[in-house]
Short mmCIF file of C-alpha atoms in Angstrom, two decimals:
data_model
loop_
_atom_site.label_atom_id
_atom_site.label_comp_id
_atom_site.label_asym_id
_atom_site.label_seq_id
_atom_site.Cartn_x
_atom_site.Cartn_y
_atom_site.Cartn_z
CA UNK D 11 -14.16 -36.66 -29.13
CA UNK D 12 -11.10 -36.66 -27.04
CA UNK D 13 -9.73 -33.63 -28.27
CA UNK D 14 -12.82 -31.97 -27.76
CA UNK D 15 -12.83 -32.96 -24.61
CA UNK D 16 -9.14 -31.99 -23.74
CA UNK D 17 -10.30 -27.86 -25.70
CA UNK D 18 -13.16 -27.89 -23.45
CA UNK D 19 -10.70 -28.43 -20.00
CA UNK D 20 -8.13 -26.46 -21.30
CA UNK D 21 -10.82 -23.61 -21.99
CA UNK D 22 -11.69 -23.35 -18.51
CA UNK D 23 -8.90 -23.58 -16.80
CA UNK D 24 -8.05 -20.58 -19.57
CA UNK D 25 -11.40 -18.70 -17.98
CA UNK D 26 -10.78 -19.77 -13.89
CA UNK D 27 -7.02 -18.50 -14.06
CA UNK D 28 -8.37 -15.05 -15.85
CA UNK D 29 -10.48 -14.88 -13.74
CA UNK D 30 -7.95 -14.98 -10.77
CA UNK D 31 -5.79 -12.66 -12.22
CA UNK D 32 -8.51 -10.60 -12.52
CA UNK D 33 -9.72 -10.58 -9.11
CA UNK D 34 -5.88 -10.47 -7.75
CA UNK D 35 -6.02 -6.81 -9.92
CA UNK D 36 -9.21 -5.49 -8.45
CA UNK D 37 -7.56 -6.20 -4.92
CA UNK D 38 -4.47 -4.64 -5.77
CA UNK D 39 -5.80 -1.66 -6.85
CA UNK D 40 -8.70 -1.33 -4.18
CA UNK D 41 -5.68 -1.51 -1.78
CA UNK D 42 -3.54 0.86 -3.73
CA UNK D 43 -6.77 3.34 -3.43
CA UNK D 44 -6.74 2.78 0.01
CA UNK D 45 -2.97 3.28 0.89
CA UNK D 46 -3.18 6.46 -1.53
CA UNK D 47 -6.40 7.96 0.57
CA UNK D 48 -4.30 7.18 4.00
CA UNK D 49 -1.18 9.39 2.62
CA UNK D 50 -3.17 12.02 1.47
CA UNK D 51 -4.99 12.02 5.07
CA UNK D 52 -1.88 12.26 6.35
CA UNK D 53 -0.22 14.57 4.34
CA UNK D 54 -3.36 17.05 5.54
CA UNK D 55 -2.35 16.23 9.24
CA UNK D 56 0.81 17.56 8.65
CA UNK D 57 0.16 20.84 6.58
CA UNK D 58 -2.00 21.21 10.17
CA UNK D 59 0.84 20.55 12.53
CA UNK D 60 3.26 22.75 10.60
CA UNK D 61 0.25 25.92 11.04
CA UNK D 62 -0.18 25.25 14.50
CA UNK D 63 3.35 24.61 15.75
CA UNK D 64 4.10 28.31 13.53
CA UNK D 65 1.47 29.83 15.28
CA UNK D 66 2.51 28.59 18.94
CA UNK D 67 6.35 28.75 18.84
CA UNK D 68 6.70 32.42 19.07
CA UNK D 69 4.58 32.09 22.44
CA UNK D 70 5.04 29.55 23.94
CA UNK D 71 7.22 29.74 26.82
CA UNK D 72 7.39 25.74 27.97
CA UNK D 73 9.72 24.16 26.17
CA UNK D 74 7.60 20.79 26.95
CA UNK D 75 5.22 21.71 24.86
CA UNK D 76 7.66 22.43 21.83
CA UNK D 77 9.51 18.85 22.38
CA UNK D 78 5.70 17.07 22.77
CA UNK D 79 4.90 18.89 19.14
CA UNK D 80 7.90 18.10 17.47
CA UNK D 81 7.33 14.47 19.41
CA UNK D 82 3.92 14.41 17.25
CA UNK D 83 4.87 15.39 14.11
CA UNK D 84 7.74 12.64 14.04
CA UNK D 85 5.28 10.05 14.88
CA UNK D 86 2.98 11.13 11.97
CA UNK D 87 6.00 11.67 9.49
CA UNK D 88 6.84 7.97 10.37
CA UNK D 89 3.49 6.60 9.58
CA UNK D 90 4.19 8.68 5.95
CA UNK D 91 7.37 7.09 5.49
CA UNK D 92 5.61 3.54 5.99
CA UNK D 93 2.49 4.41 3.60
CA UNK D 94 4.74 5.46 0.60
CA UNK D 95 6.26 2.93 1.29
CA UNK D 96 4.27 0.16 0.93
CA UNK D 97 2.37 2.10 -2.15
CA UNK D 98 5.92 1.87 -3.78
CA UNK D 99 6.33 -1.73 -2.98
CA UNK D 100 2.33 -2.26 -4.41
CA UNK D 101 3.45 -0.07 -7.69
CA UNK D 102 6.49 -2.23 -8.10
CA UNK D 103 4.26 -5.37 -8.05
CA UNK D 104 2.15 -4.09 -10.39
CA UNK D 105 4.70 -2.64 -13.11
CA UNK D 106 6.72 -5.91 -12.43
CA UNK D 107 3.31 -7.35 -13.75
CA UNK D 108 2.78 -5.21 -16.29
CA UNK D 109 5.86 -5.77 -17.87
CA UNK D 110 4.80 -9.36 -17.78
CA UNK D 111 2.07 -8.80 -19.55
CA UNK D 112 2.65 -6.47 -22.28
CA UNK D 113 5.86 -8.97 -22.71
CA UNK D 114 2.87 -11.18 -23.74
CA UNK D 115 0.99 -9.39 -25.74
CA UNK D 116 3.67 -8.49 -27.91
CA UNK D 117 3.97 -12.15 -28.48
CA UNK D 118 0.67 -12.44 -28.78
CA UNK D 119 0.33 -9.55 -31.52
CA UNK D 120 3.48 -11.07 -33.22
CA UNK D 121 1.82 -14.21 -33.68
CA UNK D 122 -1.53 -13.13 -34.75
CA UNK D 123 -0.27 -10.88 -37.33
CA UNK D 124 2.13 -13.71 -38.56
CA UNK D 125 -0.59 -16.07 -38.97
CA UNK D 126 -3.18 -13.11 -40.66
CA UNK D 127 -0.32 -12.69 -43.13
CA UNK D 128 -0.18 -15.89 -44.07
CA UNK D 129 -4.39 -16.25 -44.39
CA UNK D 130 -3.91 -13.20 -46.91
CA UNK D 131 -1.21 -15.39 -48.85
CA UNK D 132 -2.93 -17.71 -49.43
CA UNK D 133 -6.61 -15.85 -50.49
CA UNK D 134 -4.29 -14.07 -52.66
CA UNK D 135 -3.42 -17.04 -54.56
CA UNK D 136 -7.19 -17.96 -54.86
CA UNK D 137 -8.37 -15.04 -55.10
CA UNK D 138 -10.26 -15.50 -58.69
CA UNK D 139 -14.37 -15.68 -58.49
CA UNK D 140 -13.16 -18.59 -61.46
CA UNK D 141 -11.13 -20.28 -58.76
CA UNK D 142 -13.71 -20.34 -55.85
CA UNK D 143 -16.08 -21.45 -58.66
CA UNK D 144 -14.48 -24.37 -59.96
CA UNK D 145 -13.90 -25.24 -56.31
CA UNK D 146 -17.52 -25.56 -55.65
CA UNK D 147 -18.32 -27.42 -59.02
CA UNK D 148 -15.61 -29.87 -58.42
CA UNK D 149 -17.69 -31.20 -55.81
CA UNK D 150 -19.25 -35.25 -56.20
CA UNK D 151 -22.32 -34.36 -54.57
CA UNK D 152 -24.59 -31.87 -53.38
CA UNK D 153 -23.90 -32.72 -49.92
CA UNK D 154 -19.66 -32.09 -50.41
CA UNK D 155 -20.82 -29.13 -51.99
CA UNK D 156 -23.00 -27.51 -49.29
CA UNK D 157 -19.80 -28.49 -47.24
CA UNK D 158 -17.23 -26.53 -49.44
CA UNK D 159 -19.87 -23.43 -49.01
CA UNK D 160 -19.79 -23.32 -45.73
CA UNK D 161 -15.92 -24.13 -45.05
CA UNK D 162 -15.21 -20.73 -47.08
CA UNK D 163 -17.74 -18.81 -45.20
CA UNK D 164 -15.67 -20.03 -41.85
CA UNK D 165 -12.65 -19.51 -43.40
CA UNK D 166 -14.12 -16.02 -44.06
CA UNK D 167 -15.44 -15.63 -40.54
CA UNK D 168 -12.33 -16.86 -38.63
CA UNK D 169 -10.02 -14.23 -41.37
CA UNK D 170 -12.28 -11.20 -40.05
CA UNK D 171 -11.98 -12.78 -36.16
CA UNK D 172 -8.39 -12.90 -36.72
CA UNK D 173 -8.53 -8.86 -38.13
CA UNK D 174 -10.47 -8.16 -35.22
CA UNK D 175 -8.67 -10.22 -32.54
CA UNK D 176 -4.99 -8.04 -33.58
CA UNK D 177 -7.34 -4.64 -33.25
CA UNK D 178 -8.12 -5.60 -29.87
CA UNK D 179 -4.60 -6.86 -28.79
CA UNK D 180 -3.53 -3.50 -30.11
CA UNK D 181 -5.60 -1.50 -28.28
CA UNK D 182 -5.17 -3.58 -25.25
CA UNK D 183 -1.47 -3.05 -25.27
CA UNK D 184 -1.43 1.04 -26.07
CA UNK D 185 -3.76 0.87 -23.75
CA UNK D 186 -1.48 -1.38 -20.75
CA UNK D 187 1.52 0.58 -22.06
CA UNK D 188 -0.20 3.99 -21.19
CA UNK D 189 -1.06 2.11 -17.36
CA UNK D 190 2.48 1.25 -17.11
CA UNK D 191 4.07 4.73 -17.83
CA UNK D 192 1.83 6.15 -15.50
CA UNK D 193 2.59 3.75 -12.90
CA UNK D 194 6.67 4.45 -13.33
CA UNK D 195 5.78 8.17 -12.93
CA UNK D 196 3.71 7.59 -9.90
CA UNK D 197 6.48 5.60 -8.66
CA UNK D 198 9.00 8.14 -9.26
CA UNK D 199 6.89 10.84 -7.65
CA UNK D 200 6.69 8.62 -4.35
CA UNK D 201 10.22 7.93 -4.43
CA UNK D 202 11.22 11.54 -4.59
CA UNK D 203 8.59 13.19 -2.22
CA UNK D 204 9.46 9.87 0.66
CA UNK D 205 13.29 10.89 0.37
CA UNK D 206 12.02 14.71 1.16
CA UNK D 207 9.81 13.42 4.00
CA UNK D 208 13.28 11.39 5.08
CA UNK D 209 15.57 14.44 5.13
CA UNK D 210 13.03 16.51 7.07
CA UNK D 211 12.49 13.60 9.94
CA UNK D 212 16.16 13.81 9.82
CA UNK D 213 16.27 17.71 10.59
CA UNK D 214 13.26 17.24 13.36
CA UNK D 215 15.23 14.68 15.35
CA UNK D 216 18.10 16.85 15.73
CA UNK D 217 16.03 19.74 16.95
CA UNK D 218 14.26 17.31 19.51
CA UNK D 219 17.61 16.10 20.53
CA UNK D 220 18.46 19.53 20.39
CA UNK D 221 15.26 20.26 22.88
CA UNK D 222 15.88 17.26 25.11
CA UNK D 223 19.61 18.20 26.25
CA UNK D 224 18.15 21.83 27.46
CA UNK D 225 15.09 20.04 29.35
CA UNK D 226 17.79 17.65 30.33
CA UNK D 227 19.83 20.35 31.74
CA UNK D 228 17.26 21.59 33.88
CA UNK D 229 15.23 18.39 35.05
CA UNK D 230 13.76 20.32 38.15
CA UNK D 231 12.14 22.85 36.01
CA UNK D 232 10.63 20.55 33.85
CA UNK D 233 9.57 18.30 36.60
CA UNK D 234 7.74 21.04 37.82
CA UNK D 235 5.90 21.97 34.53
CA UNK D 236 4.92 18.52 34.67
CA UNK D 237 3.66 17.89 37.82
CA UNK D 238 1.49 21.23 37.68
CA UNK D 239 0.03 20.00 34.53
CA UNK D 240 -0.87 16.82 35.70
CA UNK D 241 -1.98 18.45 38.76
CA UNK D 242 -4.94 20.39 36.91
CA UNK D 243 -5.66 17.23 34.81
CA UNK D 244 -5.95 15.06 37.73
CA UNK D 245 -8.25 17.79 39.41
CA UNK D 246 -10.38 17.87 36.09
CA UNK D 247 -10.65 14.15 35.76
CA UNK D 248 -12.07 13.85 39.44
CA UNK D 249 -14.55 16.56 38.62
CA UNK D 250 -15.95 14.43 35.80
CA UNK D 251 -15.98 11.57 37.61
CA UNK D 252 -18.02 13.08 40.58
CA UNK D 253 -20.64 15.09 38.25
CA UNK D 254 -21.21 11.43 36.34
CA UNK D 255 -21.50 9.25 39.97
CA UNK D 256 -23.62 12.10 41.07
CA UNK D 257 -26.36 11.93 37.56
CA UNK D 258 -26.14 8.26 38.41
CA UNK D 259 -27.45 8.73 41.40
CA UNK D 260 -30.29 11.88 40.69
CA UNK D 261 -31.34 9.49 37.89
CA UNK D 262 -31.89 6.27 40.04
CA UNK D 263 -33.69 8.45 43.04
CA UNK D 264 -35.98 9.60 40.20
CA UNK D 265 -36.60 5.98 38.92
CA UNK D 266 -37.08 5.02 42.72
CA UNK D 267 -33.80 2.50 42.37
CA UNK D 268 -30.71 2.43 45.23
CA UNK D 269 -28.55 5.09 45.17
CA UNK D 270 -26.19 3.20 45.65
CA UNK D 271 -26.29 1.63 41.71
CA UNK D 272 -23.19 2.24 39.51
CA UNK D 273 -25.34 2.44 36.13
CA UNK D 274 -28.05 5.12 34.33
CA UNK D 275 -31.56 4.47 35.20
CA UNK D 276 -32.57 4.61 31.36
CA UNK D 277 -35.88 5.48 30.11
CA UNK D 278 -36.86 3.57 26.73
CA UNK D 279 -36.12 6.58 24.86
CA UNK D 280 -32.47 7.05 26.42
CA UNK D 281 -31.73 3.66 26.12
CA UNK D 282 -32.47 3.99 22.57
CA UNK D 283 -30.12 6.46 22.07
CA UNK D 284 -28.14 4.51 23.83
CA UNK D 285 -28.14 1.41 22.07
CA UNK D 286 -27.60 3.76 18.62
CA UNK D 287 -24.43 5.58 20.40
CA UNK D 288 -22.89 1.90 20.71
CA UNK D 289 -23.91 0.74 17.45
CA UNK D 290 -21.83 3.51 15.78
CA UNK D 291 -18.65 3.11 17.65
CA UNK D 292 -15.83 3.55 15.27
CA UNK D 293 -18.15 5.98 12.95
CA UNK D 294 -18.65 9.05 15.44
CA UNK D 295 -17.58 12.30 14.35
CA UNK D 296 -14.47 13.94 15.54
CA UNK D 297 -15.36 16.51 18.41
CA UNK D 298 -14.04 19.19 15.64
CA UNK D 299 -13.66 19.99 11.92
CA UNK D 300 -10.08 19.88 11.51
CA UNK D 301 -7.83 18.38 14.38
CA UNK D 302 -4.44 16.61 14.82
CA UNK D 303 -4.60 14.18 17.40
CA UNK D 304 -1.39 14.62 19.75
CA UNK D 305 -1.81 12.25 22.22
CA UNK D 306 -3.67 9.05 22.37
CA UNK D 307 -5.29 6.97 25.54
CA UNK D 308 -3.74 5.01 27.57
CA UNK D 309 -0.23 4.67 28.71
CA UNK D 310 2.55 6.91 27.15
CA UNK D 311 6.28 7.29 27.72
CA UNK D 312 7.55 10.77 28.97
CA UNK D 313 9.39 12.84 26.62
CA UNK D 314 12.25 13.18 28.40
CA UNK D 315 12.52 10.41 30.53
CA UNK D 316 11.39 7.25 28.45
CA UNK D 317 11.71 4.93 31.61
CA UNK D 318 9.04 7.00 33.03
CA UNK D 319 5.32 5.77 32.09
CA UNK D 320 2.19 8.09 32.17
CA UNK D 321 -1.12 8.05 31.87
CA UNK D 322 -4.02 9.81 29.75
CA UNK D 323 -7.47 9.81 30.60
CA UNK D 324 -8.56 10.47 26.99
CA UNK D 325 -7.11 12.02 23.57
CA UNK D 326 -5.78 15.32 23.34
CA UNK D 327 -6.63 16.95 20.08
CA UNK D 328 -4.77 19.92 18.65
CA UNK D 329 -6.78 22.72 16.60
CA UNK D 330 -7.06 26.08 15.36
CA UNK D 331 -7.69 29.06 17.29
CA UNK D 332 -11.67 29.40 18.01
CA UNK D 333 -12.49 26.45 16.57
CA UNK D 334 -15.90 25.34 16.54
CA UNK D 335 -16.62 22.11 18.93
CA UNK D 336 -19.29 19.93 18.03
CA UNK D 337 -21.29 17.19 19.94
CA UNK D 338 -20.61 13.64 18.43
CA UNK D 339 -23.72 12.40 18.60
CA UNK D 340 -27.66 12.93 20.01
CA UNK D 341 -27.31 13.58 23.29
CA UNK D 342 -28.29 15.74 26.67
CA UNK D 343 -26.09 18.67 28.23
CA UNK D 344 -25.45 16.94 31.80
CA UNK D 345 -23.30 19.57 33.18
CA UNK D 346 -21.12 22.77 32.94
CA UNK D 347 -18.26 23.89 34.92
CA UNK D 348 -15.53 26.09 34.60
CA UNK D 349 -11.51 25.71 35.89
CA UNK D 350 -10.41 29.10 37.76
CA UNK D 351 -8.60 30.08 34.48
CA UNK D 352 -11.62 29.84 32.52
CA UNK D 353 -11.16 26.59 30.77
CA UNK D 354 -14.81 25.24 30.31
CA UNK D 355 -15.86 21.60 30.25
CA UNK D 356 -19.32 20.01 28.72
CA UNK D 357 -20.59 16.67 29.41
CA UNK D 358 -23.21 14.92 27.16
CA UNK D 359 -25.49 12.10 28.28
CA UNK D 360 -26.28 9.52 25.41
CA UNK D 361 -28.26 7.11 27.60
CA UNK D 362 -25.74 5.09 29.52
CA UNK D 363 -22.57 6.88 27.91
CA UNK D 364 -21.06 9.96 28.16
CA UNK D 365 -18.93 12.19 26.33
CA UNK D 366 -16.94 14.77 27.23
CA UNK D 367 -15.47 18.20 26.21
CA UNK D 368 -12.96 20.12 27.97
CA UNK D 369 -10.64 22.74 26.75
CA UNK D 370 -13.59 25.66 25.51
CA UNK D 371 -13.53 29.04 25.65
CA UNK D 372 -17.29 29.70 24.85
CA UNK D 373 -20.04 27.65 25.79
CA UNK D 374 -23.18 28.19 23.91
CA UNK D 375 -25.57 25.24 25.57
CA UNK D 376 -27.44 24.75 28.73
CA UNK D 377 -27.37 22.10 31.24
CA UNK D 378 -30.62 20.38 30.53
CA UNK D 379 -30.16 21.23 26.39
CA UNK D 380 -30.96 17.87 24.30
CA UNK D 381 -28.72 18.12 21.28
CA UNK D 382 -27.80 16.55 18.03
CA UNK D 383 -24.82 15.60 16.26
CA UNK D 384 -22.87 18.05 14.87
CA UNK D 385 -24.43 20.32 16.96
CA UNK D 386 -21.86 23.68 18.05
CA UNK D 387 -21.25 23.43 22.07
CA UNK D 388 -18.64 26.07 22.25
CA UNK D 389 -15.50 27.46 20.83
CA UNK D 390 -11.88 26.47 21.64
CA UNK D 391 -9.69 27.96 24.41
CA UNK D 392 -6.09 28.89 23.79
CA UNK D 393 -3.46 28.73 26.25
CA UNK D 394 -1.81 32.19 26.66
CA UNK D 395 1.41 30.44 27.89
CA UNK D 396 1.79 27.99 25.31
CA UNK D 397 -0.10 29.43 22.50
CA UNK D 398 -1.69 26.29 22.12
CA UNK D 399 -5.17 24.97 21.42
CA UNK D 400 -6.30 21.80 22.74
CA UNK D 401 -9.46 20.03 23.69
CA UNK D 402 -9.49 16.57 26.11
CA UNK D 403 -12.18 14.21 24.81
CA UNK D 404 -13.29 11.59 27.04
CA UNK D 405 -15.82 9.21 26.75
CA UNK D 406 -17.51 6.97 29.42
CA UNK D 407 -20.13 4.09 30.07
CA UNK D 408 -21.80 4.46 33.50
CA UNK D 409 -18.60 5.46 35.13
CA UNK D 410 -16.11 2.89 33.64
CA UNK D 411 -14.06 5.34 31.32
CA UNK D 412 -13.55 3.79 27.56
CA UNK D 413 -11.16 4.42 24.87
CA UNK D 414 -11.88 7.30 22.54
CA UNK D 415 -9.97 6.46 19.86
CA UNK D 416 -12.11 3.55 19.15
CA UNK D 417 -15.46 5.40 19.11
CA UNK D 418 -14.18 7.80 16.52
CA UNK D 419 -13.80 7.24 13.05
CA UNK D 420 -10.34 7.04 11.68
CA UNK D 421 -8.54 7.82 15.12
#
């Protein structure tokens, strides 16, 4: 009874710790699918920055703008160099593992074979029908009889379990064995293409040292390129901020509110849309099909002078010449305007948010247009001077302006 008892414990605690390592291998390779998707994402991001920095070196004619895209593809290089990374150190754990285990099985296998040997031994010495017959009518009584039946039908059973169980083990280990080779050369792979990625950081921060001592050399000149771009940034983020305060204020006249209110006078169907924009923060579309983004929102150090902090109003996104731009979500054209050089902007109401679009060429919606994600606005604008293609994405709630990066998915 005891020992029956003591089999039955030992069983499952046998089960619960399978079952562990069983869930700690689901894990491990849900996270190894993730890691893999991330450096394969990034990867992409870089085949883009490569096209667009070939395209826009041979015109560009601000060095500034060739130190803040060498800037951006070291940043993204070092987020490569971390992912392989930790997919190496995740491969390791699991070959480490692996070799654990098939280290088992062999034992395993050994054993079971050793044992199946010795079953056939000893059936071959009793093999005779005369043998297992004279066994049966040996018996005192029916009752030890029926008994000696049924004890060589187990032993019978448990012989073809024990065939069975060294089949399985086998396949179980060609088929472990055939895991672990494949995790060595996936190992191997990562290890050669993250010493590439090394060598060719290495090359990019000599160049933007290289870039830095000639902007260094002439800090006057760069100042200047500076303060005239944030100059024309300044002036566009004051425009936004005026056409927003200003629908504010049309939309609480029409709702017969105070002027004088900082937030949307929402009808139940904008506040709907509203309410839906919110609820999908994190999940919004990018503002285009295929974009690198080079600078984030928020505070950011200056390229040449690190002491010095600035300040973006939203995320720059790099792209490819006449790119489509897309609204985000459901929405209403609020306004249009243009810069004297022809840069276009679009704002889009989605109840109390808004998002906006600036850096378009084309413009191919109405102020007064309700449209839906996905939807084309425009077309991208490219810098003649720099050769570059960028769009500023902003969005807003009432007038209190919010983090893009948060609202879209995977920034």
């Amino acid at each position: 009874m005891k020992l029956q008892f003591s089999k039955h414990i030992h069983t499952k605690i046998l089960l619960v710790l399978l079952l562990l390592a069983s869930t700690v291998s689901v894990a491990q390779e849900d996270k190894k699918k993730e890691l893999e998707a991330k450096r394969l994402r990034l990867q992409k991001e870089i085949r883009l920055i490569n096209k667009l920095i070939r395209k826009n070196t041979s015109k560009t004619k601000f060095i500034v703008d060739d130190v803040q895209s060498i800037n951006h593809k070291i940043r993204v290089k070092r987020d490569l160099i971390k992912v392989m990374n930790r997919e190496t150190n995740l491969l390791t754990s699991q070959i480490n593992s692996n070799i654990k285990k098939i280290g088992q099985l062999r034992n395993d296998l050994t054993k079971l074979k050793a044992d199946y040997a010795e079953m056939i031994r000893k059936t071959y010495k009793s093999r005779s029908e005369q043998s297992r017959l004279m066994f049966l009518l040996s018996s005192e009584s029916f009752l030890q009889a029926y008994k000696r039946v049924q004890y060589m039908k187990q032993y019978a059973n448990y012989r073809k379990e024990q065939g069975e169980a060294i089949v399985a083990r086998t396949q179980e280990l060609q088929a472990l064995n055939k895991t672990f080779s494949k995790q060595k050369k996936q190992k191997e792979a990562l290890i050669v293409e993250n010493r590439n990625v090394q060598k060719e950081l290495e090359n990019e921060k000599k160049i933007q040292n290289e870039m830095l001592a000639s902007l260094r050399k002439d800090t006057s000149k760069y100042a200047a390129q500076v303060k005239k771009k944030q100059r024309q940034a300044d002036e566009i983020d004051r425009q936004i901020d005026k056409i927003i305060r200003d629908a504010i204020a049309s939309s609480n006249v029409k709702a017969g509110k105070t002027t004088t209110s900082k937030t949307y006078a929402l009808t139940p169907e904008a506040k709907a849309i509203g309410n839906s924009f919110a609820a999908n923060k994190g999940k919004h579309i990018w503002p285009v099909s295929e974009g690198t983004k080079v600078r984030g929102y928020g505070n950011y150090r200056d390229v040449v002078n690190p002491n010095v902090t600035r300040v973006s109003n939203g995320v720059i996104i790099a792209t490819n010449q006449d790119e489509t731009v897309r609204a985000v979500y459901n929405g209403e054209i609020t306004r249009i305007f243009a810069t004297k050089e022809g840069v276009k902007c679009v704002l889009i109401r989605h109840g109390s948010y808004f998002t906006t679009y600036f850096g378009l060429k084309t413009v191919s919606v109405k102020t007064g247009d309700t449209v839906s994600k996905k939807q084309e606005i425009g077309t991208m604008y490219t810098n003649k001077s720099t050769g570059k293609t960028e769009l500023k994405f902003t969005v807003f709630k009432n007038t209190t302006r919010l983090n893009p990066e948060t609202w879209l998915y995977r920034m």
